[in-house]
Amino acid sequence: MIRIAIANQKGGVGKTTTAINLATALAATGWRTLLIDLDPQGNASTGLGIATTSRDVTTYDILAGESSVVDAAQPTRIPRLDIIPATVDLSGSEVELVSVEDRTHRLDRALDDVPAGQWDICLIDCPPSLGLLTLNALTAANSLLVPLQCEFFALEGLSQLLQTVERIRARFNPDLAILGVALTMFDRRNRLTDQVSADVRECLGPVVFDSVIPRNVRLSEAPSHGLPALVYDHRCSGSVAYIALAREVIARLPSLRQAA
C-alpha cells in the first residue's frame, strides 16, 4: 500500500482540502483509497460527512494500540474511499505517547498490519505542527506531499519542514521521499502570488507540481455540506485544479500499486 503524508506545519494552507479532494479523485479513478485524519480538529472527517457522533473508533485508538486500522476504517459516501476519523481526543495522544518507547512508529506498525490488497493507497492528513502526530505520519509514509500557500512566509516554513524531513530520514525513515509541492490559494490578481510561485519553482524546480490550486469559494463551501468539492461542484475551478493535480500525483507513483 502506497502511503502519502500531506503535511505543512503552517496552518491554513489547504492541507485538509487537498487531502479530501485528492483522495476523492484517486478513488474516482479506481484506487481503493484510505484517508487517515491525524488532525485533532477532525476537519477531514467533517469534510467527508462523518458526524462527530459516528466517530466511535478513531486515530486515537490506533495510536493507543486499542484498535487496528481495518477495524477503525469506515466507508464514506464516495465509492472506494474509506476514512479513519479523528476527534479532539487525539490532541491528548502527544502527551500520552511521550513515555512510550516506540512512540514515533505507532502508526507505521499499525499500517504494517493491514492485510495486503485491502487498499491501494493511504493519504495521511497531518495537523499544522511538527509534533509527535506529524512525526508518526512521516515515519509511516513512503512520500510527502506539501501544500504550500502562495504567500510571503511560505518559503520560510517550507525550509523548516524540509529540514525536519532530513532529520526523519536520518533517524527514522530513510526511504521517505518528497512526492511534490502543491501551490495552493493562488490568486492571479495578486502580484505577490506570482512572485512567490516563481520563487518556489526557481528554488525547487520539478519538485513543484504544474497544477496550481486557485482561491475558490466552492472549495470553502463544500466542507459545510460534508462533501468534497469534486462532488459538490465538479466544474468549479478548484475541482478542475484538483483533478489535474491527481493526474500528476498518479504519474509520480509506482506504476504497479503493489510496489509499495
PDB file of C-alpha atoms in Angstrom:
ATOM      1  CA  MET A   1       0.000   0.000   0.000  1.00  0.00           C
ATOM      2  CA  ILE A   2       1.390   3.381  -1.011  1.00  0.00           C
ATOM      3  CA  ARG A   3       1.414   5.848   1.886  1.00  0.00           C
ATOM      4  CA  ILE A   4       1.451   9.612   1.362  1.00  0.00           C
ATOM      5  CA  ALA A   5       1.642  12.141   4.201  1.00  0.00           C
ATOM      6  CA  ILE A   6       0.127  15.533   3.438  1.00  0.00           C
ATOM      7  CA  ALA A   7       1.930  17.920   5.746  1.00  0.00           C
ATOM      8  CA  ASN A   8       2.948  21.505   6.390  1.00  0.00           C
ATOM      9  CA  GLN A   9       3.462  22.887   9.887  1.00  0.00           C
ATOM     10  CA  LYS A  10       1.795  26.141   8.855  1.00  0.00           C
ATOM     11  CA  GLY A  11      -1.968  26.232   9.318  1.00  0.00           C
ATOM     12  CA  GLY A  12      -4.479  27.365   6.718  1.00  0.00           C
ATOM     13  CA  VAL A  13      -2.514  26.280   3.653  1.00  0.00           C
ATOM     14  CA  GLY A  14      -5.066  23.826   2.291  1.00  0.00           C
ATOM     15  CA  LYS A  15      -3.792  20.521   3.712  1.00  0.00           C
ATOM     16  CA  THR A  16      -7.205  19.103   4.544  1.00  0.00           C
ATOM     17  CA  THR A  17      -8.833  20.418   1.364  1.00  0.00           C
ATOM     18  CA  THR A  18      -6.028  18.798  -0.612  1.00  0.00           C
ATOM     19  CA  ALA A  19      -6.331  15.517   1.314  1.00  0.00           C
ATOM     20  CA  ILE A  20     -10.103  15.283   0.825  1.00  0.00           C
ATOM     21  CA  ASN A  21     -10.182  16.154  -2.855  1.00  0.00           C
ATOM     22  CA  LEU A  22      -7.082  14.219  -3.815  1.00  0.00           C
ATOM     23  CA  ALA A  23      -8.448  11.132  -2.031  1.00  0.00           C
ATOM     24  CA  THR A  24     -11.763  11.576  -3.847  1.00  0.00           C
ATOM     25  CA  ALA A  25     -10.057  11.905  -7.226  1.00  0.00           C
ATOM     26  CA  LEU A  26      -7.931   8.809  -6.622  1.00  0.00           C
ATOM     27  CA  ALA A  27     -10.986   6.799  -5.583  1.00  0.00           C
ATOM     28  CA  ALA A  28     -12.854   8.006  -8.661  1.00  0.00           C
ATOM     29  CA  THR A  29     -10.089   6.665 -10.893  1.00  0.00           C
ATOM     30  CA  GLY A  30     -10.345   3.208  -9.334  1.00  0.00           C
ATOM     31  CA  TRP A  31      -7.832   3.320  -6.488  1.00  0.00           C
ATOM     32  CA  ARG A  32      -9.031   1.752  -3.240  1.00  0.00           C
ATOM     33  CA  THR A  33      -8.192   4.694  -1.010  1.00  0.00           C
ATOM     34  CA  LEU A  34      -7.828   5.154   2.739  1.00  0.00           C
ATOM     35  CA  LEU A  35      -7.717   8.643   4.262  1.00  0.00           C
ATOM     36  CA  ILE A  36      -6.353   8.887   7.805  1.00  0.00           C
ATOM     37  CA  ASP A  37      -7.414  12.008   9.692  1.00  0.00           C
ATOM     38  CA  LEU A  38      -4.471  12.705  12.009  1.00  0.00           C
ATOM     39  CA  ASP A  39      -5.548  16.221  12.956  1.00  0.00           C
ATOM     40  CA  PRO A  40      -7.349  16.601  16.337  1.00  0.00           C
ATOM     41  CA  GLN A  41      -9.591  19.206  14.708  1.00  0.00           C
ATOM     42  CA  GLY A  42     -11.115  16.391  12.649  1.00  0.00           C
ATOM     43  CA  ASN A  43     -11.757  18.606   9.636  1.00  0.00           C
ATOM     44  CA  ALA A  44     -11.124  15.870   7.078  1.00  0.00           C
ATOM     45  CA  SER A  45     -13.737  13.729   8.821  1.00  0.00           C
ATOM     46  CA  THR A  46     -16.254  16.574   8.821  1.00  0.00           C
ATOM     47  CA  GLY A  47     -15.461  17.404   5.203  1.00  0.00           C
ATOM     48  CA  LEU A  48     -16.381  13.864   4.179  1.00  0.00           C
ATOM     49  CA  GLY A  49     -19.657  13.918   6.081  1.00  0.00           C
ATOM     50  CA  ILE A  50     -18.628  11.849   9.127  1.00  0.00           C
ATOM     51  CA  ALA A  51     -20.661  13.162  12.052  1.00  0.00           C
ATOM     52  CA  THR A  52     -18.955  13.503  15.428  1.00  0.00           C
ATOM     53  CA  THR A  53     -21.422  11.007  16.898  1.00  0.00           C
ATOM     54  CA  SER A  54     -20.333   8.437  14.292  1.00  0.00           C
ATOM     55  CA  ARG A  55     -16.653   8.563  15.232  1.00  0.00           C
ATOM     56  CA  ASP A  56     -16.700   5.644  17.648  1.00  0.00           C
ATOM     57  CA  VAL A  57     -13.252   4.348  16.680  1.00  0.00           C
ATOM     58  CA  THR A  58     -10.668   6.946  15.692  1.00  0.00           C
ATOM     59  CA  THR A  59      -6.990   7.508  15.001  1.00  0.00           C
ATOM     60  CA  TYR A  60      -6.543   7.987  18.739  1.00  0.00           C
ATOM     61  CA  ASP A  61      -7.488   4.335  19.279  1.00  0.00           C
ATOM     62  CA  ILE A  62      -4.938   3.246  16.675  1.00  0.00           C
ATOM     63  CA  LEU A  63      -2.090   5.210  18.245  1.00  0.00           C
ATOM     64  CA  ALA A  64      -3.114   3.930  21.682  1.00  0.00           C
ATOM     65  CA  GLY A  65      -2.972   0.362  20.375  1.00  0.00           C
ATOM     66  CA  GLU A  66      -6.664  -0.218  21.108  1.00  0.00           C
ATOM     67  CA  SER A  67      -7.804  -0.768  17.514  1.00  0.00           C
ATOM     68  CA  SER A  68      -6.476  -1.982  14.189  1.00  0.00           C
ATOM     69  CA  VAL A  69      -6.536   0.151  11.063  1.00  0.00           C
ATOM     70  CA  VAL A  70      -9.048  -2.180   9.398  1.00  0.00           C
ATOM     71  CA  ASP A  71     -11.437  -2.030  12.364  1.00  0.00           C
ATOM     72  CA  ALA A  72     -11.175   1.762  12.641  1.00  0.00           C
ATOM     73  CA  ALA A  73     -11.809   2.494   8.947  1.00  0.00           C
ATOM     74  CA  GLN A  74     -15.317   3.378   7.880  1.00  0.00           C
ATOM     75  CA  PRO A  75     -16.780   3.946   4.423  1.00  0.00           C
ATOM     76  CA  THR A  76     -17.657   7.377   3.102  1.00  0.00           C
ATOM     77  CA  ARG A  77     -20.268   8.380   0.561  1.00  0.00           C
ATOM     78  CA  ILE A  78     -17.536   8.207  -2.072  1.00  0.00           C
ATOM     79  CA  PRO A  79     -17.159   4.708  -3.581  1.00  0.00           C
ATOM     80  CA  ARG A  80     -13.765   3.112  -2.832  1.00  0.00           C
ATOM     81  CA  LEU A  81     -12.894   5.822  -0.280  1.00  0.00           C
ATOM     82  CA  ASP A  82     -12.662   4.911   3.413  1.00  0.00           C
ATOM     83  CA  ILE A  83     -11.631   7.153   6.291  1.00  0.00           C
ATOM     84  CA  ILE A  84     -10.309   6.769   9.806  1.00  0.00           C
ATOM     85  CA  PRO A  85     -11.830   9.778  11.570  1.00  0.00           C
ATOM     86  CA  ALA A  86     -10.370  11.951  14.310  1.00  0.00           C
ATOM     87  CA  THR A  87     -11.736  13.717  17.350  1.00  0.00           C
ATOM     88  CA  VAL A  88     -10.273  16.205  19.805  1.00  0.00           C
ATOM     89  CA  ASP A  89      -9.164  13.231  21.945  1.00  0.00           C
ATOM     90  CA  LEU A  90      -6.269  12.872  19.531  1.00  0.00           C
ATOM     91  CA  SER A  91      -4.677  16.017  20.958  1.00  0.00           C
ATOM     92  CA  GLY A  92      -4.012  14.127  24.188  1.00  0.00           C
ATOM     93  CA  SER A  93      -2.037  11.399  22.450  1.00  0.00           C
ATOM     94  CA  GLU A  94       1.016  13.647  22.053  1.00  0.00           C
ATOM     95  CA  VAL A  95       1.340  13.802  25.844  1.00  0.00           C
ATOM     96  CA  GLU A  96       0.375  10.180  26.443  1.00  0.00           C
ATOM     97  CA  LEU A  97       2.908   8.823  23.954  1.00  0.00           C
ATOM     98  CA  VAL A  98       5.894  10.723  25.333  1.00  0.00           C
ATOM     99  CA  SER A  99       6.806   7.874  27.678  1.00  0.00           C
ATOM    100  CA  VAL A 100       6.089   5.111  25.147  1.00  0.00           C
ATOM    101  CA  GLU A 101       9.226   3.512  23.746  1.00  0.00           C
ATOM    102  CA  ASP A 102       8.072   3.204  20.116  1.00  0.00           C
ATOM    103  CA  ARG A 103       6.130   6.467  20.098  1.00  0.00           C
ATOM    104  CA  THR A 104       7.349   7.540  16.644  1.00  0.00           C
ATOM    105  CA  HIS A 105       6.366   4.252  14.966  1.00  0.00           C
ATOM    106  CA  ARG A 106       2.838   3.668  16.290  1.00  0.00           C
ATOM    107  CA  LEU A 107       1.119   4.500  13.025  1.00  0.00           C
ATOM    108  CA  ASP A 108       3.768   2.772  10.914  1.00  0.00           C
ATOM    109  CA  ARG A 109       3.352  -0.518  12.760  1.00  0.00           C
ATOM    110  CA  ALA A 110      -0.429  -0.294  12.634  1.00  0.00           C
ATOM    111  CA  LEU A 111      -0.297   0.174   8.857  1.00  0.00           C
ATOM    112  CA  ASP A 112       2.159  -2.715   8.531  1.00  0.00           C
ATOM    113  CA  ASP A 113      -0.563  -4.972   9.959  1.00  0.00           C
ATOM    114  CA  VAL A 114      -3.057  -4.083   7.211  1.00  0.00           C
ATOM    115  CA  PRO A 115      -3.712  -7.155   5.023  1.00  0.00           C
ATOM    116  CA  ALA A 116      -2.233  -6.938   1.520  1.00  0.00           C
ATOM    117  CA  GLY A 117      -4.755  -5.710  -1.032  1.00  0.00           C
ATOM    118  CA  GLN A 118      -7.068  -4.014   1.481  1.00  0.00           C
ATOM    119  CA  TRP A 119      -6.303  -0.594  -0.004  1.00  0.00           C
ATOM    120  CA  ASP A 120      -4.084   0.599  -2.852  1.00  0.00           C
ATOM    121  CA  ILE A 121      -3.142   3.924  -1.322  1.00  0.00           C
ATOM    122  CA  CYS A 122      -3.301   5.721   2.020  1.00  0.00           C
ATOM    123  CA  LEU A 123      -3.315   9.510   2.476  1.00  0.00           C
ATOM    124  CA  ILE A 124      -2.498  10.932   5.916  1.00  0.00           C
ATOM    125  CA  ASP A 125      -3.856  14.392   6.731  1.00  0.00           C
ATOM    126  CA  CYS A 126      -1.433  15.868   9.285  1.00  0.00           C
ATOM    127  CA  PRO A 127      -2.030  18.587  11.895  1.00  0.00           C
ATOM    128  CA  PRO A 128      -0.473  22.062  11.436  1.00  0.00           C
ATOM    129  CA  SER A 129       2.595  21.323  13.548  1.00  0.00           C
ATOM    130  CA  LEU A 130       5.798  19.294  13.571  1.00  0.00           C
ATOM    131  CA  GLY A 131       4.866  17.428  16.748  1.00  0.00           C
ATOM    132  CA  LEU A 132       4.585  13.736  17.522  1.00  0.00           C
ATOM    133  CA  LEU A 133       1.493  13.213  15.361  1.00  0.00           C
ATOM    134  CA  THR A 134       3.182  14.584  12.245  1.00  0.00           C
ATOM    135  CA  LEU A 135       6.332  12.660  13.147  1.00  0.00           C
ATOM    136  CA  ASN A 136       4.273   9.435  13.220  1.00  0.00           C
ATOM    137  CA  ALA A 137       2.864  10.254   9.799  1.00  0.00           C
ATOM    138  CA  LEU A 138       6.255  10.994   8.250  1.00  0.00           C
ATOM    139  CA  THR A 139       7.743   7.844   9.770  1.00  0.00           C
ATOM    140  CA  ALA A 140       4.898   5.753   8.349  1.00  0.00           C
ATOM    141  CA  ALA A 141       4.817   7.372   4.886  1.00  0.00           C
ATOM    142  CA  ASN A 142       6.615   6.436   1.688  1.00  0.00           C
ATOM    143  CA  SER A 143       6.393  10.001   0.442  1.00  0.00           C
ATOM    144  CA  LEU A 144       5.419  13.533   1.403  1.00  0.00           C
ATOM    145  CA  LEU A 145       3.116  15.944  -0.395  1.00  0.00           C
ATOM    146  CA  VAL A 146       3.436  19.564   0.759  1.00  0.00           C
ATOM    147  CA  PRO A 147       0.587  22.029   0.144  1.00  0.00           C
ATOM    148  CA  LEU A 148       2.196  25.466   0.003  1.00  0.00           C
ATOM    149  CA  GLN A 149       0.198  28.677   0.203  1.00  0.00           C
ATOM    150  CA  CYS A 150       1.338  31.349  -2.221  1.00  0.00           C
ATOM    151  CA  GLU A 151       2.322  33.978   0.318  1.00  0.00           C
ATOM    152  CA  PHE A 152       5.485  35.644   1.622  1.00  0.00           C
ATOM    153  CA  PHE A 153       6.094  33.432   4.681  1.00  0.00           C
ATOM    154  CA  ALA A 154       5.581  30.190   2.758  1.00  0.00           C
ATOM    155  CA  LEU A 155       9.216  29.655   1.788  1.00  0.00           C
ATOM    156  CA  GLU A 156      10.426  30.111   5.352  1.00  0.00           C
ATOM    157  CA  GLY A 157       8.006  27.458   6.597  1.00  0.00           C
ATOM    158  CA  LEU A 158       8.925  25.140   3.731  1.00  0.00           C
ATOM    159  CA  SER A 159      12.597  25.377   4.651  1.00  0.00           C
ATOM    160  CA  GLN A 160      11.821  24.303   8.214  1.00  0.00           C
ATOM    161  CA  LEU A 161       9.718  21.378   7.000  1.00  0.00           C
ATOM    162  CA  LEU A 162      12.437  20.161   4.629  1.00  0.00           C
ATOM    163  CA  GLN A 163      14.965  20.259   7.471  1.00  0.00           C
ATOM    164  CA  THR A 164      12.596  18.118   9.530  1.00  0.00           C
ATOM    165  CA  VAL A 165      12.297  15.654   6.651  1.00  0.00           C
ATOM    166  CA  GLU A 166      16.085  15.305   6.557  1.00  0.00           C
ATOM    167  CA  ARG A 167      16.180  14.585  10.292  1.00  0.00           C
ATOM    168  CA  ILE A 168      13.438  11.975   9.924  1.00  0.00           C
ATOM    169  CA  ARG A 169      15.322  10.330   7.075  1.00  0.00           C
ATOM    170  CA  ALA A 170      18.437  10.166   9.218  1.00  0.00           C
ATOM    171  CA  ARG A 171      16.757   8.771  12.336  1.00  0.00           C
ATOM    172  CA  PHE A 172      13.505   7.011  11.499  1.00  0.00           C
ATOM    173  CA  ASN A 173      12.592   6.628   7.829  1.00  0.00           C
ATOM    174  CA  PRO A 174      15.466   6.691   5.306  1.00  0.00           C
ATOM    175  CA  ASP A 175      13.064   5.866   2.449  1.00  0.00           C
ATOM    176  CA  LEU A 176      10.888   8.963   2.887  1.00  0.00           C
ATOM    177  CA  ALA A 177      10.713  10.804  -0.442  1.00  0.00           C
ATOM    178  CA  ILE A 178       9.194  14.149  -1.368  1.00  0.00           C
ATOM    179  CA  LEU A 179       6.416  13.437  -3.832  1.00  0.00           C
ATOM    180  CA  GLY A 180       5.912  17.090  -4.618  1.00  0.00           C
ATOM    181  CA  VAL A 181       4.912  20.587  -3.557  1.00  0.00           C
ATOM    182  CA  ALA A 182       1.425  21.774  -4.495  1.00  0.00           C
ATOM    183  CA  LEU A 183       0.875  25.533  -4.714  1.00  0.00           C
ATOM    184  CA  THR A 184      -2.463  26.463  -3.134  1.00  0.00           C
ATOM    185  CA  MET A 185      -4.665  29.539  -2.711  1.00  0.00           C
ATOM    186  CA  PHE A 186      -3.261  31.045  -5.883  1.00  0.00           C
ATOM    187  CA  ASP A 187      -4.744  34.459  -6.648  1.00  0.00           C
ATOM    188  CA  ARG A 188      -3.850  35.793 -10.086  1.00  0.00           C
ATOM    189  CA  ARG A 189      -4.989  39.279  -9.084  1.00  0.00           C
ATOM    190  CA  ASN A 190      -2.183  39.468  -6.532  1.00  0.00           C
ATOM    191  CA  ARG A 191       1.294  40.153  -7.962  1.00  0.00           C
ATOM    192  CA  LEU A 192       2.894  38.783  -4.780  1.00  0.00           C
ATOM    193  CA  THR A 193       1.286  35.402  -5.512  1.00  0.00           C
ATOM    194  CA  ASP A 194       3.022  35.267  -8.870  1.00  0.00           C
ATOM    195  CA  GLN A 195       6.337  36.209  -7.282  1.00  0.00           C
ATOM    196  CA  VAL A 196       6.083  33.534  -4.574  1.00  0.00           C
ATOM    197  CA  SER A 197       5.150  30.932  -7.186  1.00  0.00           C
ATOM    198  CA  ALA A 198       8.140  31.904  -9.325  1.00  0.00           C
ATOM    199  CA  ASP A 199      10.488  31.809  -6.307  1.00  0.00           C
ATOM    200  CA  VAL A 200       9.293  28.356  -5.254  1.00  0.00           C
ATOM    201  CA  ARG A 201       9.710  26.969  -8.760  1.00  0.00           C
ATOM    202  CA  GLU A 202      13.166  28.506  -9.078  1.00  0.00           C
ATOM    203  CA  CYS A 203      14.181  27.031  -5.731  1.00  0.00           C
ATOM    204  CA  LEU A 204      12.686  23.539  -6.065  1.00  0.00           C
ATOM    205  CA  GLY A 205      12.349  23.045  -9.806  1.00  0.00           C
ATOM    206  CA  PRO A 206      10.465  19.911 -10.918  1.00  0.00           C
ATOM    207  CA  VAL A 207       9.506  19.014  -7.336  1.00  0.00           C
ATOM    208  CA  VAL A 208       6.710  21.607  -7.664  1.00  0.00           C
ATOM    209  CA  PHE A 209       3.577  20.292  -9.366  1.00  0.00           C
ATOM    210  CA  ASP A 210       2.495  22.077 -12.546  1.00  0.00           C
ATOM    211  CA  SER A 211      -1.106  22.179 -11.294  1.00  0.00           C
ATOM    212  CA  VAL A 212      -1.908  25.195  -9.130  1.00  0.00           C
ATOM    213  CA  ILE A 213      -4.907  25.305  -6.779  1.00  0.00           C
ATOM    214  CA  PRO A 214      -6.684  28.676  -7.022  1.00  0.00           C
ATOM    215  CA  ARG A 215      -8.561  30.561  -4.357  1.00  0.00           C
ATOM    216  CA  ASN A 216     -12.101  29.373  -4.918  1.00  0.00           C
ATOM    217  CA  VAL A 217     -15.325  29.952  -2.971  1.00  0.00           C
ATOM    218  CA  ARG A 218     -16.688  26.498  -3.842  1.00  0.00           C
ATOM    219  CA  LEU A 219     -13.684  24.837  -2.214  1.00  0.00           C
ATOM    220  CA  SER A 220     -14.558  26.675   1.002  1.00  0.00           C
ATOM    221  CA  GLU A 221     -18.278  25.924   0.779  1.00  0.00           C
ATOM    222  CA  ALA A 222     -18.019  22.178   0.143  1.00  0.00           C
ATOM    223  CA  PRO A 223     -16.972  21.046   3.680  1.00  0.00           C
ATOM    224  CA  SER A 224     -20.049  22.659   5.222  1.00  0.00           C
ATOM    225  CA  HIS A 225     -22.109  20.219   3.144  1.00  0.00           C
ATOM    226  CA  GLY A 226     -19.955  17.253   4.153  1.00  0.00           C
ATOM    227  CA  LEU A 227     -18.806  16.782   0.575  1.00  0.00           C
ATOM    228  CA  PRO A 228     -15.539  17.057  -1.334  1.00  0.00           C
ATOM    229  CA  ALA A 229     -15.518  19.939  -3.807  1.00  0.00           C
ATOM    230  CA  LEU A 230     -15.200  17.371  -6.595  1.00  0.00           C
ATOM    231  CA  VAL A 231     -18.678  16.133  -5.677  1.00  0.00           C
ATOM    232  CA  TYR A 232     -20.170  19.445  -4.538  1.00  0.00           C
ATOM    233  CA  ASP A 233     -19.261  21.203  -7.797  1.00  0.00           C
ATOM    234  CA  HIS A 234     -17.002  19.243 -10.119  1.00  0.00           C
ATOM    235  CA  ARG A 235     -16.931  22.066 -12.670  1.00  0.00           C
ATOM    236  CA  CYS A 236     -15.599  24.832 -10.413  1.00  0.00           C
ATOM    237  CA  SER A 237     -12.023  25.983 -10.913  1.00  0.00           C
ATOM    238  CA  GLY A 238     -10.883  24.408  -7.643  1.00  0.00           C
ATOM    239  CA  SER A 239     -12.229  20.969  -8.579  1.00  0.00           C
ATOM    240  CA  VAL A 240     -10.710  21.147 -12.050  1.00  0.00           C
ATOM    241  CA  ALA A 241      -7.349  22.014 -10.468  1.00  0.00           C
ATOM    242  CA  TYR A 242      -7.503  19.088  -8.033  1.00  0.00           C
ATOM    243  CA  ILE A 243      -8.358  16.684 -10.843  1.00  0.00           C
ATOM    244  CA  ALA A 244      -5.273  17.907 -12.693  1.00  0.00           C
ATOM    245  CA  LEU A 245      -3.199  17.535  -9.502  1.00  0.00           C
ATOM    246  CA  ALA A 246      -4.455  13.972  -9.052  1.00  0.00           C
ATOM    247  CA  ARG A 247      -3.259  13.124 -12.579  1.00  0.00           C
ATOM    248  CA  GLU A 248       0.190  14.441 -11.727  1.00  0.00           C
ATOM    249  CA  VAL A 249       0.289  12.535  -8.435  1.00  0.00           C
ATOM    250  CA  ILE A 250      -0.666   9.275 -10.157  1.00  0.00           C
ATOM    251  CA  ALA A 251       2.034   9.856 -12.770  1.00  0.00           C
ATOM    252  CA  ARG A 252       4.641  10.147  -9.990  1.00  0.00           C
ATOM    253  CA  LEU A 253       3.512   6.999  -8.171  1.00  0.00           C
ATOM    254  CA  PRO A 254       4.756   3.482  -8.938  1.00  0.00           C
ATOM    255  CA  SER A 255       3.032   2.028 -11.989  1.00  0.00           C
ATOM    256  CA  LEU A 256       2.224  -1.102 -10.011  1.00  0.00           C
ATOM    257  CA  ARG A 257       0.171  -0.319  -6.911  1.00  0.00           C
ATOM    258  CA  GLN A 258       1.612  -3.344  -5.116  1.00  0.00           C
ATOM    259  CA  ALA A 259       5.124  -1.900  -5.497  1.00  0.00           C
ATOM    260  CA  ALA A 260       4.761  -0.040  -2.237  1.00  0.00           C
TER     261      ALA A 260
END
